[in-house]
Amino acid sequence: MRAPSWCSVAFRNTGLHAGVRQAIFLAVLAMLFAAPAPAAGKDSPWDGLVDRLVADGFDRQAMRRVFDHPQTAYDPDVMGRKMRVLYHTKYAWLMVKGVQRHLNRLGYPAGPVDGRVGPRTRRAVRGFEHASGLRVTGQVTWDIFDKLAVCSQPAPADCRFPEPSPDEDGPGVYTSVMTEGRLKRATDFFDEHADLLLNVNRDYGPPGEVLVGILTVETNLGSYLGEKKALSNLASMAVSRHYAQVEPYMKDRYVTKGQKRWVERRMRQKADWAYEELASLLRYARAAGYDPLHMPGSIYGAIGLAQFMPSNALEFGVDGDGDGKVDLFAVEDALPSMGNFLRANGWKNSMHSRWRQKRVLYRYNQSSRYVNTVLAVADHLRGS
């Protein structure tokens, strides 16, 4: 084999004996051709995740197919949004103090800067919203904090302070759900599946109106199942464990070192939770005959008409149509699965107490506004 001209010149200039030069060249050439090809998924964010799944009993080749697929892309938005929400909840009292301080600075009397939301603070917020041309809510939020922080216009001398709205002190309902069109769809769905809903009520306890209320709030009766893939969302969350990965979502907040440590600790907890849900998703997909790459879901990995987390799909899923698999994207399986979940979390046939109903529904989604909306839809269905 003759060395290419560039190689010959390079070795000739070293002053080495021709035989030595030729031997070195052949050795280097052999090393180049013998070098192994890069392993699949090299430099991938999923490598450690795949190893962990394999250690938990999943097939490596199958996992490589899933995580080497271009559709499985890392998305920092999942953990970033979650940590921003948790940060805002954890440090809400700091936000309230900031709102009070800015309101007082601008001449809207908010009372003591104590981090507590009382009537005076809400009244001052209503005055600021009215003077600024905003929708008057009287609610102390991070959005109001951000607007106040950049405001330099003092309160007008004749500032008005509108009266509080009926739901200012309470969570209210999702107004986007309680529309004429959406409620009509709920009524039509209730009528179409009346027999199935009666069977679920008989077997598990929850009335059909409540089940349809949940479906109406969760997925608009199956018309919205999520914009992204559940697998990518859960996997992205499972590999997000360091503050640097969510720092862009905190840039408009002054985050202290202690708060950063708290955020990173919560990230590790949520990453471990997401890993378990990811493993459950893969097991559910295998049992239900779904390709996990193509299952739509919420930003945090909930799937199906009723938006079950994958672990709940495995634990509470019911094969309602008797075809040998639990398909949470089918009404015949989704409705009895919901009934089974609610029964397991305390729903009883004779449970007419609104407080007890709310307590069980809160296990489905820990939002008072969510629970209120589900029951408001149920009330509408009873009335119609």
CSV table of C-alpha atoms in Angstrom, one decimal:
chain,number,residue,atom,x,y,z
A,1,MET,CA,0.0,0.0,0.0
A,2,ARG,CA,1.4,3.4,-1.0
A,3,ALA,CA,1.0,6.3,1.4
A,4,PRO,CA,-0.9,9.3,0.0
A,5,SER,CA,1.2,12.3,-0.9
A,6,TRP,CA,0.3,14.4,2.1
A,7,CYS,CA,1.3,11.6,4.4
A,8,SER,CA,4.6,11.0,2.6
A,9,VAL,CA,5.6,14.6,2.8
A,10,ALA,CA,4.7,14.8,6.5
A,11,PHE,CA,6.8,11.8,7.4
A,12,ARG,CA,9.6,12.8,5.1
A,13,ASN,CA,10.0,16.0,6.9
A,14,THR,CA,10.5,14.2,10.2
A,15,GLY,CA,14.0,13.0,9.2
A,16,LEU,CA,13.1,9.4,10.1
A,17,HIS,CA,14.5,6.4,8.1
A,18,ALA,CA,12.1,5.5,5.2
A,19,GLY,CA,11.4,2.0,6.7
A,20,VAL,CA,10.5,3.4,10.0
A,21,ARG,CA,8.3,6.0,8.4
A,22,GLN,CA,6.5,3.3,6.5
A,23,ALA,CA,6.0,1.2,9.6
A,24,ILE,CA,4.6,4.1,11.6
A,25,PHE,CA,2.2,5.0,8.7
A,26,LEU,CA,0.9,1.5,8.5
A,27,ALA,CA,0.3,1.3,12.3
A,28,VAL,CA,-1.6,4.6,12.3
A,29,LEU,CA,-3.7,3.5,9.3
A,30,ALA,CA,-4.5,0.3,11.1
A,31,MET,CA,-5.6,2.1,14.2
A,32,LEU,CA,-7.9,4.4,12.1
A,33,PHE,CA,-9.6,1.5,10.4
A,34,ALA,CA,-9.8,-0.6,13.5
A,35,ALA,CA,-11.4,2.2,15.6
A,36,PRO,CA,-14.9,1.1,16.7
A,37,ALA,CA,-17.9,3.1,15.5
A,38,PRO,CA,-19.5,5.5,18.0
A,39,ALA,CA,-22.1,3.7,20.1
A,40,ALA,CA,-25.7,4.4,19.4
A,41,GLY,CA,-27.0,7.3,21.5
A,42,LYS,CA,-23.5,8.6,22.3
A,43,ASP,CA,-23.6,12.0,24.0
A,44,SER,CA,-27.3,11.5,24.3
A,45,PRO,CA,-29.1,12.9,27.4
A,46,TRP,CA,-30.8,9.5,27.7
A,47,ASP,CA,-27.8,7.2,28.2
A,48,GLY,CA,-28.0,7.1,32.0
A,49,LEU,CA,-31.8,6.8,31.8
A,50,VAL,CA,-31.6,3.8,29.5
A,51,ASP,CA,-29.1,2.1,31.8
A,52,ARG,CA,-31.5,2.6,34.7
A,53,LEU,CA,-34.4,1.2,32.8
A,54,VAL,CA,-32.4,-1.8,31.7
A,55,ALA,CA,-31.4,-2.4,35.3
A,56,ASP,CA,-35.2,-2.4,36.1
A,57,GLY,CA,-35.8,-5.2,33.6
A,58,PHE,CA,-36.5,-3.4,30.3
A,59,ASP,CA,-34.8,-4.7,27.1
A,60,ARG,CA,-31.8,-2.5,26.1
A,61,GLN,CA,-32.4,-2.9,22.4
A,62,ALA,CA,-36.1,-1.8,22.8
A,63,MET,CA,-35.1,1.1,25.0
A,64,ARG,CA,-32.4,2.2,22.5
A,65,ARG,CA,-35.0,2.2,19.7
A,66,VAL,CA,-37.2,4.4,21.8
A,67,PHE,CA,-34.6,6.9,23.0
A,68,ASP,CA,-32.5,7.1,19.9
A,69,HIS,CA,-35.6,8.0,17.9
A,70,PRO,CA,-35.5,11.7,16.8
A,71,GLN,CA,-39.0,12.2,18.2
A,72,THR,CA,-37.7,11.6,21.7
A,73,ALA,CA,-36.2,15.0,22.2
A,74,TYR,CA,-35.2,16.5,25.5
A,75,ASP,CA,-37.4,19.4,26.5
A,76,PRO,CA,-36.3,21.6,29.4
A,77,ASP,CA,-39.7,23.3,29.5
A,78,VAL,CA,-41.3,20.4,31.4
A,79,MET,CA,-39.2,20.7,34.5
A,80,GLY,CA,-38.7,24.4,34.0
A,81,ARG,CA,-42.4,25.1,34.2
A,82,LYS,CA,-42.9,22.8,37.1
A,83,MET,CA,-40.2,24.4,39.2
A,84,ARG,CA,-41.4,27.8,38.4
A,85,VAL,CA,-44.9,26.9,39.7
A,86,LEU,CA,-43.4,25.2,42.8
A,87,TYR,CA,-41.2,28.2,43.4
A,88,HIS,CA,-44.1,30.6,43.1
A,89,THR,CA,-46.1,28.5,45.6
A,90,LYS,CA,-43.3,28.1,48.1
A,91,TYR,CA,-42.3,31.7,48.1
A,92,ALA,CA,-45.7,33.3,47.6
A,93,TRP,CA,-45.4,35.2,50.9
A,94,LEU,CA,-42.3,37.0,49.5
A,95,MET,CA,-44.4,38.0,46.5
A,96,VAL,CA,-47.2,39.3,48.7
A,97,LYS,CA,-44.8,41.4,50.7
A,98,GLY,CA,-43.4,42.8,47.4
A,99,VAL,CA,-46.9,43.6,46.2
A,100,GLN,CA,-47.7,45.4,49.4
A,101,ARG,CA,-44.5,47.3,49.3
A,102,HIS,CA,-45.0,48.5,45.7
A,103,LEU,CA,-48.6,49.4,46.3
A,104,ASN,CA,-47.7,51.6,49.3
A,105,ARG,CA,-44.9,53.1,47.3
A,106,LEU,CA,-47.3,54.2,44.5
A,107,GLY,CA,-50.0,55.5,46.9
A,108,TYR,CA,-52.4,52.6,47.0
A,109,PRO,CA,-52.8,51.9,50.7
A,110,ALA,CA,-52.2,48.2,51.2
A,111,GLY,CA,-51.5,48.3,54.9
A,112,PRO,CA,-48.6,46.6,56.7
A,113,VAL,CA,-46.0,44.8,54.6
A,114,ASP,CA,-46.6,41.5,56.3
A,115,GLY,CA,-46.9,39.0,53.5
A,116,ARG,CA,-50.6,38.3,54.4
A,117,VAL,CA,-53.4,38.9,51.9
A,118,GLY,CA,-56.2,40.7,53.6
A,119,PRO,CA,-59.0,43.1,52.6
A,120,ARG,CA,-56.8,46.2,52.5
A,121,THR,CA,-54.3,44.5,50.2
A,122,ARG,CA,-57.0,43.3,47.9
A,123,ARG,CA,-58.7,46.7,47.9
A,124,ALA,CA,-55.4,48.3,46.9
A,125,VAL,CA,-54.9,45.8,44.1
A,126,ARG,CA,-58.3,46.6,42.8
A,127,GLY,CA,-57.5,50.3,42.8
A,128,PHE,CA,-54.2,49.6,40.9
A,129,GLU,CA,-55.9,47.4,38.4
A,130,HIS,CA,-58.7,49.9,37.7
A,131,ALA,CA,-56.2,52.8,37.3
A,132,SER,CA,-54.0,50.7,35.0
A,133,GLY,CA,-56.8,49.6,32.8
A,134,LEU,CA,-56.5,46.0,33.8
A,135,ARG,CA,-59.3,43.5,34.5
A,136,VAL,CA,-60.3,44.1,38.1
A,137,THR,CA,-59.8,40.9,40.2
A,138,GLY,CA,-58.4,42.0,43.5
A,139,GLN,CA,-56.2,38.9,43.5
A,140,VAL,CA,-52.6,39.1,44.6
A,141,THR,CA,-50.5,37.2,42.0
A,142,TRP,CA,-47.0,37.1,40.5
A,143,ASP,CA,-48.4,38.8,37.4
A,144,ILE,CA,-49.5,41.8,39.6
A,145,PHE,CA,-46.1,41.8,41.3
A,146,ASP,CA,-44.3,42.0,38.0
A,147,LYS,CA,-46.5,44.9,36.8
A,148,LEU,CA,-46.1,46.8,40.1
A,149,ALA,CA,-42.3,46.3,40.1
A,150,VAL,CA,-41.9,48.3,36.8
A,151,CYS,CA,-44.6,50.8,37.5
A,152,SER,CA,-43.6,54.4,38.4
A,153,GLN,CA,-47.0,56.1,37.9
A,154,PRO,CA,-48.4,57.1,41.3
A,155,ALA,CA,-52.1,56.5,42.2
A,156,PRO,CA,-54.3,59.2,40.8
A,157,ALA,CA,-55.8,61.6,43.3
A,158,ASP,CA,-59.3,60.5,42.5
A,159,CYS,CA,-58.4,56.8,42.4
A,160,ARG,CA,-61.4,54.5,42.5
A,161,PHE,CA,-61.5,51.2,44.4
A,162,PRO,CA,-64.1,48.9,42.9
A,163,GLU,CA,-66.1,46.6,45.0
A,164,PRO,CA,-64.9,43.0,45.2
A,165,SER,CA,-66.2,40.4,42.8
A,166,PRO,CA,-68.3,37.5,44.2
A,167,ASP,CA,-65.4,35.0,43.8
A,168,GLU,CA,-62.5,37.3,44.8
A,169,ASP,CA,-62.0,35.5,48.1
A,170,GLY,CA,-62.6,32.0,46.6
A,171,PRO,CA,-61.2,29.9,43.7
A,172,GLY,CA,-64.3,30.1,41.6
A,173,VAL,CA,-64.5,27.9,38.4
A,174,TYR,CA,-62.8,27.7,35.0
A,175,THR,CA,-64.9,30.1,33.0
A,176,SER,CA,-63.5,28.6,29.8
A,177,VAL,CA,-65.3,25.3,30.7
A,178,MET,CA,-68.6,26.8,31.8
A,179,THR,CA,-69.5,28.0,28.3
A,180,GLU,CA,-72.8,27.2,26.5
A,181,GLY,CA,-71.0,25.2,23.7
A,182,ARG,CA,-68.9,23.1,26.1
A,183,LEU,CA,-71.8,22.4,28.4
A,184,LYS,CA,-74.0,21.3,25.4
A,185,ARG,CA,-71.2,18.9,24.4
A,186,ALA,CA,-71.2,17.5,27.9
A,187,THR,CA,-75.0,17.0,27.8
A,188,ASP,CA,-74.8,15.3,24.5
A,189,PHE,CA,-72.0,13.0,25.7
A,190,PHE,CA,-74.0,12.2,28.8
A,191,ASP,CA,-77.1,11.2,26.8
A,192,GLU,CA,-75.0,9.2,24.3
A,193,HIS,CA,-73.3,7.1,27.0
A,194,ALA,CA,-76.2,7.0,29.5
A,195,ASP,CA,-76.3,3.1,29.7
A,196,LEU,CA,-72.5,2.8,30.3
A,197,LEU,CA,-72.6,5.6,32.9
A,198,LEU,CA,-75.4,3.8,34.8
A,199,ASN,CA,-73.4,0.6,34.8
A,200,VAL,CA,-70.3,2.4,36.2
A,201,ASN,CA,-72.5,4.1,38.8
A,202,ARG,CA,-73.9,0.7,39.8
A,203,ASP,CA,-70.5,-1.1,39.9
A,204,TYR,CA,-68.3,1.6,41.4
A,205,GLY,CA,-70.4,4.3,42.9
A,206,PRO,CA,-69.7,7.7,41.3
A,207,PRO,CA,-72.6,9.2,39.4
A,208,GLY,CA,-72.4,9.7,35.7
A,209,GLU,CA,-72.6,13.5,36.0
A,210,VAL,CA,-69.4,13.6,38.0
A,211,LEU,CA,-67.6,11.4,35.5
A,212,VAL,CA,-68.6,13.5,32.6
A,213,GLY,CA,-67.7,16.6,34.6
A,214,ILE,CA,-64.2,15.2,34.9
A,215,LEU,CA,-63.9,14.4,31.2
A,216,THR,CA,-65.2,17.8,30.3
A,217,VAL,CA,-62.6,19.6,32.4
A,218,GLU,CA,-59.7,17.2,31.6
A,219,THR,CA,-59.8,16.7,27.9
A,220,ASN,CA,-63.0,18.4,26.6
A,221,LEU,CA,-64.5,15.0,26.3
A,222,GLY,CA,-61.5,13.6,24.5
A,223,SER,CA,-61.0,16.4,21.9
A,224,TYR,CA,-57.7,17.5,23.6
A,225,LEU,CA,-55.3,14.8,24.7
A,226,GLY,CA,-52.1,16.9,24.9
A,227,GLU,CA,-49.9,18.6,22.3
A,228,LYS,CA,-46.7,16.6,23.1
A,229,LYS,CA,-45.8,13.0,23.7
A,230,ALA,CA,-46.1,11.7,27.2
A,231,LEU,CA,-42.9,9.7,27.0
A,232,SER,CA,-40.7,12.7,26.0
A,233,ASN,CA,-42.2,14.8,28.7
A,234,LEU,CA,-41.7,12.2,31.5
A,235,ALA,CA,-38.2,11.3,30.2
A,236,SER,CA,-37.2,15.0,30.0
A,237,MET,CA,-38.3,15.5,33.6
A,238,ALA,CA,-36.5,12.3,34.8
A,239,VAL,CA,-33.1,13.6,33.5
A,240,SER,CA,-33.5,17.2,34.9
A,241,ARG,CA,-31.8,17.2,38.2
A,242,HIS,CA,-29.6,20.4,38.3
A,243,TYR,CA,-30.6,24.0,38.8
A,244,ALA,CA,-28.7,25.1,35.6
A,245,GLN,CA,-31.4,23.2,33.6
A,246,VAL,CA,-34.2,25.4,34.9
A,247,GLU,CA,-32.3,28.6,35.5
A,248,PRO,CA,-33.7,30.3,32.3
A,249,TYR,CA,-37.2,29.9,33.9
A,250,MET,CA,-36.1,31.9,37.0
A,251,LYS,CA,-34.3,34.8,35.3
A,252,ASP,CA,-37.0,37.3,36.2
A,253,ARG,CA,-36.8,36.3,39.9
A,254,TYR,CA,-34.1,37.0,42.4
A,255,VAL,CA,-33.3,33.5,43.6
A,256,THR,CA,-31.0,33.3,46.6
A,257,LYS,CA,-28.5,30.5,47.1
A,258,GLY,CA,-30.7,28.9,49.7
A,259,GLN,CA,-33.7,29.0,47.3
A,260,LYS,CA,-31.5,27.5,44.6
A,261,ARG,CA,-30.7,24.6,46.9
A,262,TRP,CA,-34.4,24.1,47.6
A,263,VAL,CA,-35.2,24.2,43.9
A,264,GLU,CA,-32.6,21.6,43.1
A,265,ARG,CA,-33.7,19.3,45.9
A,266,ARG,CA,-37.3,19.5,44.6
A,267,MET,CA,-36.0,18.8,41.1
A,268,ARG,CA,-34.4,15.6,42.3
A,269,GLN,CA,-37.6,14.6,43.9
A,270,LYS,CA,-39.6,15.3,40.8
A,271,ALA,CA,-37.1,13.6,38.6
A,272,ASP,CA,-37.4,10.4,40.7
A,273,TRP,CA,-41.2,10.6,40.5
A,274,ALA,CA,-41.0,11.1,36.7
A,275,TYR,CA,-38.8,8.1,36.3
A,276,GLU,CA,-41.3,5.9,38.1
A,277,GLU,CA,-44.1,7.3,35.9
A,278,LEU,CA,-42.0,6.8,32.8
A,279,ALA,CA,-41.4,3.1,33.7
A,280,SER,CA,-45.1,2.7,34.3
A,281,LEU,CA,-45.9,4.3,31.0
A,282,LEU,CA,-43.6,1.8,29.2
A,283,ARG,CA,-45.3,-1.1,31.0
A,284,TYR,CA,-48.8,0.3,30.3
A,285,ALA,CA,-47.9,0.8,26.6
A,286,ARG,CA,-46.7,-2.8,26.3
A,287,ALA,CA,-49.8,-4.2,28.0
A,288,ALA,CA,-52.2,-2.1,25.9
A,289,GLY,CA,-50.4,-2.6,22.6
A,290,TYR,CA,-49.4,1.0,22.1
A,291,ASP,CA,-46.2,2.3,20.7
A,292,PRO,CA,-44.9,4.5,23.6
A,293,LEU,CA,-43.4,6.9,21.1
A,294,HIS,CA,-46.9,8.0,19.8
A,295,MET,CA,-48.9,8.3,23.0
A,296,PRO,CA,-50.1,11.9,23.5
A,297,GLY,CA,-50.2,13.3,27.0
A,298,SER,CA,-50.2,16.3,29.3
A,299,ILE,CA,-47.0,18.2,30.0
A,300,TYR,CA,-46.5,16.0,33.1
A,301,GLY,CA,-47.3,12.7,31.4
A,302,ALA,CA,-51.0,12.1,32.1
A,303,ILE,CA,-52.6,10.0,29.3
A,304,GLY,CA,-56.0,9.0,28.0
A,305,LEU,CA,-59.5,10.5,28.0
A,306,ALA,CA,-59.4,11.0,31.7
A,307,GLN,CA,-55.7,11.9,32.0
A,308,PHE,CA,-54.5,9.2,34.3
A,309,MET,CA,-50.9,9.2,35.4
A,310,PRO,CA,-49.3,5.9,34.1
A,311,SER,CA,-49.0,4.4,37.5
A,312,ASN,CA,-52.7,4.9,38.1
A,313,ALA,CA,-53.4,3.4,34.7
A,314,LEU,CA,-51.7,0.2,35.8
A,315,GLU,CA,-53.3,0.2,39.3
A,316,PHE,CA,-56.9,1.3,38.5
A,317,GLY,CA,-57.3,0.7,34.8
A,318,VAL,CA,-60.4,-1.5,33.9
A,319,ASP,CA,-61.0,-3.5,30.8
A,320,GLY,CA,-64.6,-2.3,30.4
A,321,ASP,CA,-65.3,-3.8,27.0
A,322,GLY,CA,-63.6,-7.2,27.7
A,323,ASP,CA,-61.2,-7.2,24.9
A,324,GLY,CA,-58.3,-8.2,27.1
A,325,LYS,CA,-56.6,-4.9,27.5
A,326,VAL,CA,-57.1,-1.5,29.2
A,327,ASP,CA,-57.4,1.2,26.6
A,328,LEU,CA,-57.7,4.6,28.4
A,329,PHE,CA,-58.2,6.3,25.0
A,330,ALA,CA,-61.6,4.4,24.6
A,331,VAL,CA,-64.7,5.5,26.4
A,332,GLU,CA,-65.7,1.9,27.3
A,333,ASP,CA,-62.5,1.5,29.4
A,334,ALA,CA,-61.9,5.1,30.5
A,335,LEU,CA,-65.2,5.6,32.3
A,336,PRO,CA,-65.1,2.4,34.5
A,337,SER,CA,-61.4,3.1,35.2
A,338,MET,CA,-62.4,6.6,36.5
A,339,GLY,CA,-65.1,5.0,38.6
A,340,ASN,CA,-62.6,2.5,40.0
A,341,PHE,CA,-60.1,5.3,40.9
A,342,LEU,CA,-62.7,7.4,42.6
A,343,ARG,CA,-64.1,4.4,44.6
A,344,ALA,CA,-60.6,3.5,45.7
A,345,ASN,CA,-60.1,7.0,46.9
A,346,GLY,CA,-63.2,7.1,49.1
A,347,TRP,CA,-66.3,7.7,46.9
A,348,LYS,CA,-69.3,5.9,48.2
A,349,ASN,CA,-72.7,5.4,46.5
A,350,SER,CA,-74.6,7.3,49.2
A,351,MET,CA,-72.1,10.1,49.5
A,352,HIS,CA,-74.2,13.3,49.1
A,353,SER,CA,-72.0,15.6,51.2
A,354,ARG,CA,-70.5,18.2,49.0
A,355,TRP,CA,-67.5,18.4,51.3
A,356,ARG,CA,-66.8,14.7,51.1
A,357,GLN,CA,-67.2,14.8,47.3
A,358,LYS,CA,-64.7,17.6,47.0
A,359,ARG,CA,-62.3,15.7,49.2
A,360,VAL,CA,-62.3,12.7,46.9
A,361,LEU,CA,-62.1,14.8,43.7
A,362,TYR,CA,-59.2,16.6,45.2
A,363,ARG,CA,-57.3,13.3,44.9
A,364,TYR,CA,-57.9,13.5,41.2
A,365,ASN,CA,-56.5,17.0,40.9
A,366,GLN,CA,-55.3,19.1,43.8
A,367,SER,CA,-56.9,22.4,42.7
A,368,SER,CA,-60.0,23.8,44.3
A,369,ARG,CA,-61.0,25.6,41.1
A,370,TYR,CA,-60.7,22.3,39.2
A,371,VAL,CA,-63.0,20.5,41.8
A,372,ASN,CA,-65.5,23.3,41.7
A,373,THR,CA,-65.7,23.2,38.0
A,374,VAL,CA,-66.2,19.4,37.9
A,375,LEU,CA,-69.1,19.8,40.3
A,376,ALA,CA,-70.5,22.8,38.5
A,377,VAL,CA,-70.7,20.7,35.3
A,378,ALA,CA,-72.3,17.9,37.2
A,379,ASP,CA,-74.9,20.3,38.6
A,380,HIS,CA,-75.6,21.5,35.1
A,381,LEU,CA,-76.1,17.9,33.8
A,382,ARG,CA,-78.5,17.1,36.7
A,383,GLY,CA,-80.5,20.3,35.9
A,384,SER,CA,-80.7,19.6,32.3
